[in-house]
Coordinates of C-alpha atoms and ligand atoms in Angstrom, one line a residue:
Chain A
X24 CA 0.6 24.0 -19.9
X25 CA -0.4 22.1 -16.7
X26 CA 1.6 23.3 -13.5
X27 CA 2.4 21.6 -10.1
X28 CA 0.7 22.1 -7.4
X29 CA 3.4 24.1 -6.0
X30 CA 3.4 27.1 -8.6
X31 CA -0.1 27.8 -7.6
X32 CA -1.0 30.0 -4.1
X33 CA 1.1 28.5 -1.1
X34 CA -1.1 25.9 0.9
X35 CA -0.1 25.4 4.6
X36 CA -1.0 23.1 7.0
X37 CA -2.3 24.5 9.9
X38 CA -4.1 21.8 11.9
X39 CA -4.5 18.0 12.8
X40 CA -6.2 15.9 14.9
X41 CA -6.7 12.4 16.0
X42 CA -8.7 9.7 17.2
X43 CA -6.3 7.1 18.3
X44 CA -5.9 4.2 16.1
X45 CA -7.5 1.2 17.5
X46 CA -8.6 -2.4 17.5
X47 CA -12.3 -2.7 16.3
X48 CA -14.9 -1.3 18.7
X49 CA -18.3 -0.7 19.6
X50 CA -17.6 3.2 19.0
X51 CA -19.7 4.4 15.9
X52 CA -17.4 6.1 13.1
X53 CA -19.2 9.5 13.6
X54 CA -17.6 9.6 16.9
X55 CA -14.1 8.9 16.0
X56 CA -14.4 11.7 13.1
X57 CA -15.7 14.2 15.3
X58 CA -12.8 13.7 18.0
X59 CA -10.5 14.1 15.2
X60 CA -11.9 17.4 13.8
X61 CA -11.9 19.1 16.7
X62 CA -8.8 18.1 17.3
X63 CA -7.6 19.3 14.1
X64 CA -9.6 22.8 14.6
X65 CA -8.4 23.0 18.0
X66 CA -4.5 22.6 16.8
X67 CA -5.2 25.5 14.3
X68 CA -7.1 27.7 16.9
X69 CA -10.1 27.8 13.9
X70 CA -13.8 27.4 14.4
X71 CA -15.9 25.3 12.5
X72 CA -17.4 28.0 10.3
X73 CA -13.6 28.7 8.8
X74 CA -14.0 25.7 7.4
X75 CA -15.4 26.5 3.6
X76 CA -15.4 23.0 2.1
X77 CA -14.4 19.3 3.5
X78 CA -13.1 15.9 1.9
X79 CA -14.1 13.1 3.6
X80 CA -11.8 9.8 2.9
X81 CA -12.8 6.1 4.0
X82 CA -12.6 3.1 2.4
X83 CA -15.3 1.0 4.4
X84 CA -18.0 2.8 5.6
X85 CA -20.2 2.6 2.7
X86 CA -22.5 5.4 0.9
X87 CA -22.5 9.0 2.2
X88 CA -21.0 8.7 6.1
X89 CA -19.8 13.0 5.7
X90 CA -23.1 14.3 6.7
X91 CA -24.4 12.4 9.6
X92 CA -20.8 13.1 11.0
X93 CA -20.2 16.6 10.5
X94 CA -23.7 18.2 11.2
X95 CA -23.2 17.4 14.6
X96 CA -20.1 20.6 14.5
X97 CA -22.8 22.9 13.1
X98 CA -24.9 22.2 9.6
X99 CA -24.0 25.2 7.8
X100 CA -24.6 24.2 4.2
X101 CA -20.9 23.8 3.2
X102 CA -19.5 21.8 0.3
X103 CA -18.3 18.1 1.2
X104 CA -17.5 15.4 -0.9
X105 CA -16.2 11.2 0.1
X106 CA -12.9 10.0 -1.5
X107 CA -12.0 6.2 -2.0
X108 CA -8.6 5.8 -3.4
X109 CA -7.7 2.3 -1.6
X110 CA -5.1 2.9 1.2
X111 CA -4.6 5.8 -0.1
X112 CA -8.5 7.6 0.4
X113 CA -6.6 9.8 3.0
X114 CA -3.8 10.9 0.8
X115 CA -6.1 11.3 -1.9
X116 CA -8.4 13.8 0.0
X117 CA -5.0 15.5 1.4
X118 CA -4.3 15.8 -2.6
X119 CA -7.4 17.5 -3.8
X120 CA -7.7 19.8 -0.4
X121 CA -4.6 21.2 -0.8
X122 CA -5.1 21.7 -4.9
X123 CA -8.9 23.5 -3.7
X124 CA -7.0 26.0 -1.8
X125 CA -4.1 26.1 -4.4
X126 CA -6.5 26.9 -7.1
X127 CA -8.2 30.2 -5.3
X128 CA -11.5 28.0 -4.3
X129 CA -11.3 28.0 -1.0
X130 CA -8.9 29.8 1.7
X131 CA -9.5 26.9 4.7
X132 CA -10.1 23.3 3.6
X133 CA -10.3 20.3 5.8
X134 CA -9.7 16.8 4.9
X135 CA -11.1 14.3 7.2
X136 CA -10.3 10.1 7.5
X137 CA -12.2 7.9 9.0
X138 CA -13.0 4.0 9.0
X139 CA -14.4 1.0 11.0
X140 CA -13.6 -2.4 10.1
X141 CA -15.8 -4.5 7.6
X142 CA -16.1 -6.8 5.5
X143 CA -16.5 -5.0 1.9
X144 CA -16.2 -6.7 -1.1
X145 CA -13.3 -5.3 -3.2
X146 CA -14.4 -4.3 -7.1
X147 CA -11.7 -6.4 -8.0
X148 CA -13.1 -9.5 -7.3
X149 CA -16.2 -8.4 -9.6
X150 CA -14.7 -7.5 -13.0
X151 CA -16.0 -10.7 -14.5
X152 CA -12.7 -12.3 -15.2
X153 CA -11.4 -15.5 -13.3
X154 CA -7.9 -15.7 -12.1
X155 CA -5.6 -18.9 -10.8
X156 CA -5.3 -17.9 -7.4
X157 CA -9.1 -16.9 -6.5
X158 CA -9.3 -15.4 -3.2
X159 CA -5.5 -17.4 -1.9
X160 CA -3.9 -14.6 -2.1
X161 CA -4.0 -12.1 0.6
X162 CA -2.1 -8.9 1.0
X163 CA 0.5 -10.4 3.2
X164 CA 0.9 -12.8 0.5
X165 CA 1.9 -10.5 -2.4
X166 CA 4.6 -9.1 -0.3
X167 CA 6.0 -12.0 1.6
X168 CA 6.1 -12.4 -2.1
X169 CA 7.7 -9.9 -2.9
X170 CA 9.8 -10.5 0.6
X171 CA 11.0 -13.8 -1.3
X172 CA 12.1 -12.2 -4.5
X173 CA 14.2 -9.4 -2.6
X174 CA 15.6 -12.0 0.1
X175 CA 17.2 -13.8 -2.9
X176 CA 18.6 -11.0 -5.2
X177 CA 20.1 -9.3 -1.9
X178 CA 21.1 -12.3 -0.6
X179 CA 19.3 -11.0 3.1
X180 CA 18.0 -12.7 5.7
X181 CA 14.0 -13.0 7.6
X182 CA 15.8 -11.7 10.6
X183 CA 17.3 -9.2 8.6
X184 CA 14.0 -8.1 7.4
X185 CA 12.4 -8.4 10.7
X186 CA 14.3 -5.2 12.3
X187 CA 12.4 -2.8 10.3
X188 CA 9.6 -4.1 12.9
X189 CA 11.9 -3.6 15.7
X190 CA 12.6 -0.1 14.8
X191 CA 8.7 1.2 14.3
X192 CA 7.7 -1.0 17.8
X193 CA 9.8 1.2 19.1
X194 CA 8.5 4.4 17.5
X195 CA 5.2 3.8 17.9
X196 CA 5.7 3.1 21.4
X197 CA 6.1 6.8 21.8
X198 CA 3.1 7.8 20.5
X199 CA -0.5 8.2 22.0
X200 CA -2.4 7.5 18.8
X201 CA -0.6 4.1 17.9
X202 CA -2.6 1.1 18.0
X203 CA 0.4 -0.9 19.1
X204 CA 2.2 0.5 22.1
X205 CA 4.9 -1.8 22.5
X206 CA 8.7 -2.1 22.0
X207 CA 9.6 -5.6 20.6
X208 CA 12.9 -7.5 20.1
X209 CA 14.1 -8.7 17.4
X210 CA 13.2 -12.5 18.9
X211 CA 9.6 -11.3 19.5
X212 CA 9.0 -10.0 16.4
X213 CA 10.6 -13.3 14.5
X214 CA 8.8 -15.6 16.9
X215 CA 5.2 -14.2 16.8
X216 CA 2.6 -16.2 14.4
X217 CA 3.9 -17.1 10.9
X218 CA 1.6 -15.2 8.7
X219 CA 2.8 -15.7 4.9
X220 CA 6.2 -16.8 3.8
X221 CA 8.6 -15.4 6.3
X222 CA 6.5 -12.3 7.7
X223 CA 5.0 -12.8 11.1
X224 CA 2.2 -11.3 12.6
X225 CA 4.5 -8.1 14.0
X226 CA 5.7 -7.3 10.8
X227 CA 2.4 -6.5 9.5
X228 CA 0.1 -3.9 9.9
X229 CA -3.3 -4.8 12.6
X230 CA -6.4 -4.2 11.3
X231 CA -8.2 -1.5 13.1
X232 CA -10.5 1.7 13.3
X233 CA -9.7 5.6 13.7
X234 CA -9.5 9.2 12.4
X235 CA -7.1 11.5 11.2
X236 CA -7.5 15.1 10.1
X237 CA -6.1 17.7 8.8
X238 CA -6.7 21.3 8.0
X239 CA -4.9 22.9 5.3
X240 CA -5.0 27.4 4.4
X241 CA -3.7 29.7 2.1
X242 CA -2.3 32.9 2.9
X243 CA -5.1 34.8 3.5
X244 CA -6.4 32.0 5.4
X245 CA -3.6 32.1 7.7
X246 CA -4.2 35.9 7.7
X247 CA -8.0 36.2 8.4
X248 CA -7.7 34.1 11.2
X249 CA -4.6 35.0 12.9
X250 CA -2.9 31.6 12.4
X251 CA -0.1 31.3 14.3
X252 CA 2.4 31.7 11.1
X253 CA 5.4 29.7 13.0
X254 CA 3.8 26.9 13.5
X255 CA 2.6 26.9 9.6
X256 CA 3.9 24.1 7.4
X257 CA 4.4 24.1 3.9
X258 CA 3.0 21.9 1.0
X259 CA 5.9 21.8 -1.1
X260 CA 5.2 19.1 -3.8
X261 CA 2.5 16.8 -4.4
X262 CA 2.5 13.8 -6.8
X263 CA 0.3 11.2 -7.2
X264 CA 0.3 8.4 -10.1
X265 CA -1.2 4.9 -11.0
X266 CA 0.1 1.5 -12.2
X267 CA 2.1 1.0 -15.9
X268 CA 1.8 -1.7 -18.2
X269 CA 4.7 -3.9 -17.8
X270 CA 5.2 -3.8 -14.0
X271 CA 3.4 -7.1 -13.6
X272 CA 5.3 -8.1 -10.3
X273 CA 6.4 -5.1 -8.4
X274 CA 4.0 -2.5 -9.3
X275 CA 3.9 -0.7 -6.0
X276 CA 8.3 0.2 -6.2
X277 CA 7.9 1.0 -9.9
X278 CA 4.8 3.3 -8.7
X279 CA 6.4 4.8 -5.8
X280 CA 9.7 5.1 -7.4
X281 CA 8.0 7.7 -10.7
X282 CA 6.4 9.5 -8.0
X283 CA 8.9 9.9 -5.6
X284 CA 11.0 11.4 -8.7
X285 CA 8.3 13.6 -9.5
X286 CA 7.7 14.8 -6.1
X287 CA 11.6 15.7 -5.9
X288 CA 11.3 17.6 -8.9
X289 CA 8.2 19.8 -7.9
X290 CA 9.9 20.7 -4.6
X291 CA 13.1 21.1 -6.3
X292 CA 15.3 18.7 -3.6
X293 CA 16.9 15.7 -3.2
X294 CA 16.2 12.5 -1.6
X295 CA 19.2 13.7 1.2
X296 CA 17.5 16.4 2.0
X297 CA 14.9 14.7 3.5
X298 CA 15.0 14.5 7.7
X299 CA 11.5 12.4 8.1
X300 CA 9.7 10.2 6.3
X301 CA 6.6 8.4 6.6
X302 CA 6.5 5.7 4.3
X303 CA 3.5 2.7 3.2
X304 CA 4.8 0.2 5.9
X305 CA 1.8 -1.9 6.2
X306 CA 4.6 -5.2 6.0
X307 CA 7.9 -4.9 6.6
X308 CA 9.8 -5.3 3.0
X309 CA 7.8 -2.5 1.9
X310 CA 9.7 -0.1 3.7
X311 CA 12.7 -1.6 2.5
X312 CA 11.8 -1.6 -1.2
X313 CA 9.9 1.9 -1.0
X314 CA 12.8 3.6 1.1
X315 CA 15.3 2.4 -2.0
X316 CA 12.7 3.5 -4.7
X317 CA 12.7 7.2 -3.0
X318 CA 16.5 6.8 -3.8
X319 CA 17.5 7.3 0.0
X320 CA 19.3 4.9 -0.3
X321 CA 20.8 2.3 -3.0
X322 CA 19.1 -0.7 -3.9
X323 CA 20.3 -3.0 -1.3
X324 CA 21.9 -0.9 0.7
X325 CA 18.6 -0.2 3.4
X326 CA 19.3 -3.1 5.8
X327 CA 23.1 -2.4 6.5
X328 CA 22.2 1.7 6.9
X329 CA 19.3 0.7 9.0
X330 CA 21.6 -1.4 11.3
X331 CA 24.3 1.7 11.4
X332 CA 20.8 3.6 13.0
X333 CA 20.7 5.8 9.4
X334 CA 16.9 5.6 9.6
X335 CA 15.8 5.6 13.6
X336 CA 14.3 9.0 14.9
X337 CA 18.1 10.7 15.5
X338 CA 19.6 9.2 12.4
X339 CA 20.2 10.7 9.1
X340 CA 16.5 10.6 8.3
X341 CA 13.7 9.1 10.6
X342 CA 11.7 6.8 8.1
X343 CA 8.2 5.9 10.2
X344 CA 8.6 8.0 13.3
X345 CA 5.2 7.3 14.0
X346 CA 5.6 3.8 13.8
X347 CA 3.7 3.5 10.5
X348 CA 1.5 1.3 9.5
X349 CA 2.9 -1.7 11.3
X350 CA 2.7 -0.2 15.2
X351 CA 0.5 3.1 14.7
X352 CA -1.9 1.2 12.3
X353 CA -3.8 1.2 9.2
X354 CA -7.1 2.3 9.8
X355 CA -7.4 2.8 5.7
X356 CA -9.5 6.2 4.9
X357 CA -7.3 8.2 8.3
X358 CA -3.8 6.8 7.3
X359 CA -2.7 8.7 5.0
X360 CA -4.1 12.1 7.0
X361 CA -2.6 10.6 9.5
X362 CA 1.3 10.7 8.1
X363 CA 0.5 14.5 6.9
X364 CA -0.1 14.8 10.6
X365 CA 2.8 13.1 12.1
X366 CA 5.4 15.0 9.7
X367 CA 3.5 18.6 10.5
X368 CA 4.0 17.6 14.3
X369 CA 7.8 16.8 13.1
X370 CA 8.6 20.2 11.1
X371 CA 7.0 22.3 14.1
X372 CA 8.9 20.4 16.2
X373 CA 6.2 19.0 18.6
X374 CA 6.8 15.5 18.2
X375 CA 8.0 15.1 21.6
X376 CA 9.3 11.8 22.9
X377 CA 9.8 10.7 18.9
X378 CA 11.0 14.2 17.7
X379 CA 13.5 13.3 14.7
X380 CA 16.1 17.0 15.8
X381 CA 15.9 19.8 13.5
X382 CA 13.3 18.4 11.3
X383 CA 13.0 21.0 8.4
X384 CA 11.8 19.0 5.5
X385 CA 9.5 15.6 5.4
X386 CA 8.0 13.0 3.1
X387 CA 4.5 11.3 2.9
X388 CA 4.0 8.2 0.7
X389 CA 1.1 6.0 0.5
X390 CA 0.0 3.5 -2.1
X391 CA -3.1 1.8 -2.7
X392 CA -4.4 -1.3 -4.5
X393 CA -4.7 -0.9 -7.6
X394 CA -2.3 0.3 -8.0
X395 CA -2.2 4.1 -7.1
X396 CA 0.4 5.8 -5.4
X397 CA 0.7 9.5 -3.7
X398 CA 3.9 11.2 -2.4
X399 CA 3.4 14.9 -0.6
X400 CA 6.6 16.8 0.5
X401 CA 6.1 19.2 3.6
X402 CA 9.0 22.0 4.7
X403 CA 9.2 24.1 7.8
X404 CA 8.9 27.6 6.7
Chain B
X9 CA -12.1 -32.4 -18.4
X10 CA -14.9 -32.9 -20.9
X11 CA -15.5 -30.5 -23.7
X12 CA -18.5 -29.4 -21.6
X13 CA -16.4 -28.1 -18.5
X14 CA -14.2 -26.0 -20.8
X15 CA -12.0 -23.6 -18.4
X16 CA -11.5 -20.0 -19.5
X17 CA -8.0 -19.8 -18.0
X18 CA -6.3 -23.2 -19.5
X19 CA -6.5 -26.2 -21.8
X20 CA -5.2 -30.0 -21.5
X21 CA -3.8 -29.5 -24.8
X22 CA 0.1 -27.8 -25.1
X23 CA 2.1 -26.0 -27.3
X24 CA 4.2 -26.7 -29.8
X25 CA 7.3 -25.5 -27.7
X26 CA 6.0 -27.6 -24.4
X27 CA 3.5 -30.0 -26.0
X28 CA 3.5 -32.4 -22.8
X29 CA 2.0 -29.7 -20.2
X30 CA -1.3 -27.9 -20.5
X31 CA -1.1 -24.3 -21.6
X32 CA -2.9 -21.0 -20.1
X33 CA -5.2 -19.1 -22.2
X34 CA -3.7 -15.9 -23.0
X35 CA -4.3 -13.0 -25.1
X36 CA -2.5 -11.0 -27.8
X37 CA -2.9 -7.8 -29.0
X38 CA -2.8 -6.7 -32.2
X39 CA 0.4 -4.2 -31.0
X40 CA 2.0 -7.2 -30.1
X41 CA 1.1 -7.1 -26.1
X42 CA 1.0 -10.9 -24.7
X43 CA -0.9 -10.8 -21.8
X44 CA -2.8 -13.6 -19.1
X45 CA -5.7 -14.3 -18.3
X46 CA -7.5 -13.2 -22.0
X47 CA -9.9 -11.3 -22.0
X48 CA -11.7 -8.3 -24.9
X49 CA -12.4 -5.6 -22.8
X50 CA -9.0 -3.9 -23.8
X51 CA -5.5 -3.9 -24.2
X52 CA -3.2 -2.4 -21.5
X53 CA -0.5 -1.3 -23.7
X54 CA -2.3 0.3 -26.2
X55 CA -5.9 0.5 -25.1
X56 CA -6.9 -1.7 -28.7
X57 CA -10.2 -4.0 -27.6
X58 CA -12.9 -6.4 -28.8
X59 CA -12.0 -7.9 -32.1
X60 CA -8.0 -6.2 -31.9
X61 CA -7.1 -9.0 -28.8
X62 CA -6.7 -13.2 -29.7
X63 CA -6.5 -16.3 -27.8
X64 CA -3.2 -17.3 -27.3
X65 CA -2.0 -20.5 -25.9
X66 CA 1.1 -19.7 -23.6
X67 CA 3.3 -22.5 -22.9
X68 CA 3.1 -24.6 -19.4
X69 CA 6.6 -23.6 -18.5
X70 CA 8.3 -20.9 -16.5
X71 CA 11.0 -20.2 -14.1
X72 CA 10.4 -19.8 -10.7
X73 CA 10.8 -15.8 -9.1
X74 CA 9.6 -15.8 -5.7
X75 CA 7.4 -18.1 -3.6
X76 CA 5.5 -18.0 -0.4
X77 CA 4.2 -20.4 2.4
X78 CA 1.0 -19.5 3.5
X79 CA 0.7 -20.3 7.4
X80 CA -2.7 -18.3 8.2
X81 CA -5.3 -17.7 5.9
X82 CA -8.9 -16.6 6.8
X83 CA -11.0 -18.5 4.6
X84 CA -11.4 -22.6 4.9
X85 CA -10.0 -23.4 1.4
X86 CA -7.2 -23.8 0.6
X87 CA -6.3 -25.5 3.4
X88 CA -3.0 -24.3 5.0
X89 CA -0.2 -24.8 4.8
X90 CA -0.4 -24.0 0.9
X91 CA 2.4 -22.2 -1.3
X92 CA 1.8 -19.6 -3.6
X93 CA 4.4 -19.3 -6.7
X94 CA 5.3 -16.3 -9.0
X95 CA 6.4 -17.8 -12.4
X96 CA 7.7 -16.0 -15.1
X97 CA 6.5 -17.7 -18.2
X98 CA 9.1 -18.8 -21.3
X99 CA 5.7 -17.1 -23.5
X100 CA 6.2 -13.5 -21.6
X101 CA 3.6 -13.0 -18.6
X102 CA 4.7 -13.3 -15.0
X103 CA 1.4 -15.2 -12.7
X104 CA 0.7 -16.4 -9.7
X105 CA -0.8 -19.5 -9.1
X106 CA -1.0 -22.4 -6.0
X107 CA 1.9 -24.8 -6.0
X108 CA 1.2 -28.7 -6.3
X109 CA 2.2 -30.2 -3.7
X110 CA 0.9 -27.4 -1.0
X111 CA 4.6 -27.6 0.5
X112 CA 7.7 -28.2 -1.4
X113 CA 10.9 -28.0 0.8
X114 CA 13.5 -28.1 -2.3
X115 CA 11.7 -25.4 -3.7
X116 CA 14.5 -22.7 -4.7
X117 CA 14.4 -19.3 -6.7
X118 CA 15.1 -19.8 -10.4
X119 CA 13.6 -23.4 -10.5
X120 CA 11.8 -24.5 -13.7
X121 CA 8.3 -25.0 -13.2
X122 CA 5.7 -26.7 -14.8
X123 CA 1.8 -26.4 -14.9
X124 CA -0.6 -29.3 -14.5
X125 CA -4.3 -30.2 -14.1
X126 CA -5.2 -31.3 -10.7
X127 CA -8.8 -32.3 -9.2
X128 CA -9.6 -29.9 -6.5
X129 CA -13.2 -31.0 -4.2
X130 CA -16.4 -28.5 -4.5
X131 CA -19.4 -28.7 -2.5
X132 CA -20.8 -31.5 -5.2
X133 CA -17.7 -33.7 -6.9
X134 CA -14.6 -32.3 -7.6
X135 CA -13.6 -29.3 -10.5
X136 CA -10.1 -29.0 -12.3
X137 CA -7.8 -26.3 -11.1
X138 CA -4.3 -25.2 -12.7
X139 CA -1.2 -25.9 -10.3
X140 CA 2.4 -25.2 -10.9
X141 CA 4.5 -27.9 -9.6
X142 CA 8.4 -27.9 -9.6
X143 CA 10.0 -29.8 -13.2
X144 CA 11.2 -32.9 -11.9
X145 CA 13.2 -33.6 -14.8
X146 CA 14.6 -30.1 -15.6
X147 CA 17.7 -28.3 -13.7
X148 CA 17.9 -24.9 -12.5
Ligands
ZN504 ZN1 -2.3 -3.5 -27.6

């Protein structure tokens, strides 16, 4: 019978890295990647050659970018292999690392994100059937969309909607690898550039460039090394799913919500367990409908907990202490990385200026169009 | 339209239910699966294809589930401000398609709308498009 990931040998993550999150740039991709690596090997006090295989994820870059990135850290014949999966190219790679090192394969995996803007052609616009809407709708228009349908059977309000903004501004404001570095009222957010249906520009994520990596190691990894073991964190669950027939309008809740359930199950917790939470932010409702799918709440019940504080760095459980998608950014191949990175920094407790207290167990959740959708669960040893 | 500009995703003609409203070309499967827009290479219920999925005319008629204006957009067409409409269809599939007009300020959650044929320019002349457009006539 098939097991979970977590019945196999213990994976730990052991380093990550960065390149800031930024607006498009003249800086080629094979220099963002490499800052991030070393990053990541620097965190984990590794070399290069510890590193026995790597997954590279981007969505943009075209054929084969791995190679002409990573030679220049030492061409030493090693296995490495590019991911796509959507938004979700980083979680993806995240997904298989950790099941290479779960499986015996490997003992020190990396999994690398990177992406520069461009202007790509999505397969979906080439499978040879027409549709009503053509190219009108956009991604901010399927969830100010869905922002309509929820507005009316909660009976909330834009501005209500809009604080989610407020609270990752203010996050990501405390962190050095945010694109966005601002805090923002509630009257900045709601009075930036209408977008699509009641979003505004500051409820959804900027397009932009990076790199996020991380390094993940069995035991005998950690061993061989001399990895510092207290500064170690656990993979404790890791789901991943696609869409079902029958979910015409809201794919990515009825995604999230199966794997979210799943994910519990593997790590054998409950949604209140959880202290952080990085969550598929790129527009604002989708925290709110993804946060109620994880069952951290009751359907409906986000917006009034969010105003009591539940869900700011210091309450009940920090959802986007990075500042997600909407103030760090959404780079595409690094993002998902990039959450396994800000809830490692969480559980070690290194987080500084946006350290949720006594983080001890965290949540990752990405989707992807598509739809796919992954949710990893991290603990503090 | 003429016979010769056929569209894939509707015809003039309606249903029996809503005979006065073009219907969308839909599909059914052979398990029972109504879907939009048809097409053979498979059924998503049941994974049946080719010969197993039909044409099926699906009525002109919904009810209205969430809407949005659309204040930027990239690309010069359509021209914004433009509304797009999710519509959950009396026949079974929910779609999204441009609202006729662009901007509809009684527009409310739960309305009855209505598809119709509307003349959209192209480069040369002009090329029929499917709209939804609120039900003048019908309540809520
Ligand atoms: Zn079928």
């Amino acid at each position: 019978m098939a097991r979970h990931l977590s019945s196999l040998r213990p994976v730990y993550v052991v380093g990550v890295g960065w390149h800031r999150y930024q607006p498009p740039s003249e800086t080629p991709y094979v220099a963002l990647g490499l800052k991030a690596v070393r990053d990541a090997l620097a965190d984990a006090r590794l070399e290069w050659p510890a590193v026995e295989s790597t997954y590279v994820a981007t969505a943009r870059l075209g054929m084969a970018c791995g190679r002409p990135m990573l030679r220049h850290l030492g061409a030493l014949g090693r296995p490495l292999v590019h991911i796509e999966n959507a938004s979700a190219s980083g979680s993806a790679a995240f997904r298989l690392a950790c099941t290479e090192v779960a499986a015996g394969l490997s003992d020190v995996v990396l999994a690398v994100g990177v992406d520069k803007v461009s202007d790509r052609l999505r397969a979906s616009s080439q499978i040879g059937l027409q549709s009503l809407t053509g190219s009108a709708i956009v991604p901010a228009t399927h969830y100010a969309l869905l922002m309509s349908e929820y507005a009316q059977r909660h009976k909330v309000r834009p501005e209500d909607i809009a604080l989610v903004a407020v609270k990752n501004h203010r996050n990501g404001a405390r962190n050095e690898n945010a694109q966005r570095r601002k805090e923002r009222t509630l009257e900045e957010v709601l009075g930036g550039k209408r977008v699509s249906g009641t979003l505004t520009s500051l409820q959804c994520t900027p397009i932009g460039e990076g790199a996020a990596a991380v390094i993940v190691a069995s035991e005998d990894g950690v061993k061989r090394y001399g990895i510092d073991a207290s500064r170690t964190i656990r993979v404790v669950a890791s789901a991943a799913n696609s869409e079902m027939v029958g979910h015409d309008e809201n794919r990515d809740a009825a995604i999230t919500q199966a794997a979210m359930a799943a994910a519990f199950a593997e790590a054998q917790i409950a949604p209140s367990d959880l202290d952080v939470v990085e969550l598929h932010d790129a527009f604002t409702i989708e925290e709110i409908e993804y946060a109620e799918a994880t069952g951290i709440c009751q359907p409906g019940r986000f917006i009034p907990m969010l105003e009591e504080g539940a869900f700011d760095i210091g309450g009940k459980c920090a959802i986007s202490p990075s500042g997600g998608l909407i103030a760090m950014g959404h780079p595409i191949g690094p993002t998902g990385l990039g959450q396994i990175g800000e809830i490692t920094l969480q559980l070690r407790g290194e987080a500084g200026a946006r350290q949720q207290p006594h983080a001890r167990t965290g949540l990752a959740h990405m989707v992807g169009v598509g739809a796919v959708c992954y949710v990893h669960i991290l603990q503090r040893v | 339209m003429t016979s010769a500009e056929r569209h894939p995703l509707f015809v003039a003609t309606g249903t029996e239910q809503v005979p006065d409203r073009p219907a969308l070309v839909g599909g059914r499967c052979t398990c029972g699966h109504v879907f939009f827009p048809m097409q053979t290479y498979g059924c998503e219920k049941c994974g049946r294809y080719g010969g197993h999925l039909e044409t099926t005319p699906l009525a002109g008629r919904g009810r209205l589930i969430a809407f949005a204006q659309v204040h930027l957009h990239a690309r010069p067409e359509p021209k914004v401000p433009f509304t797009v409409v999710a519509v959950a269809l009396d026949d079974g599939p929910i779609i999204r398609a441009l609202l006729n007009p662009p901007v509809d300020p009684e527009l409310r959650h739960g309305d009855v709308m209505v598809a119709e044929i509307v003349s959209v320019p192209r480069e040369v002349g002009t090329r029929p498009t499917l709209r939804l457009t609120r039900n003048a006539t019908g309540g809520r």
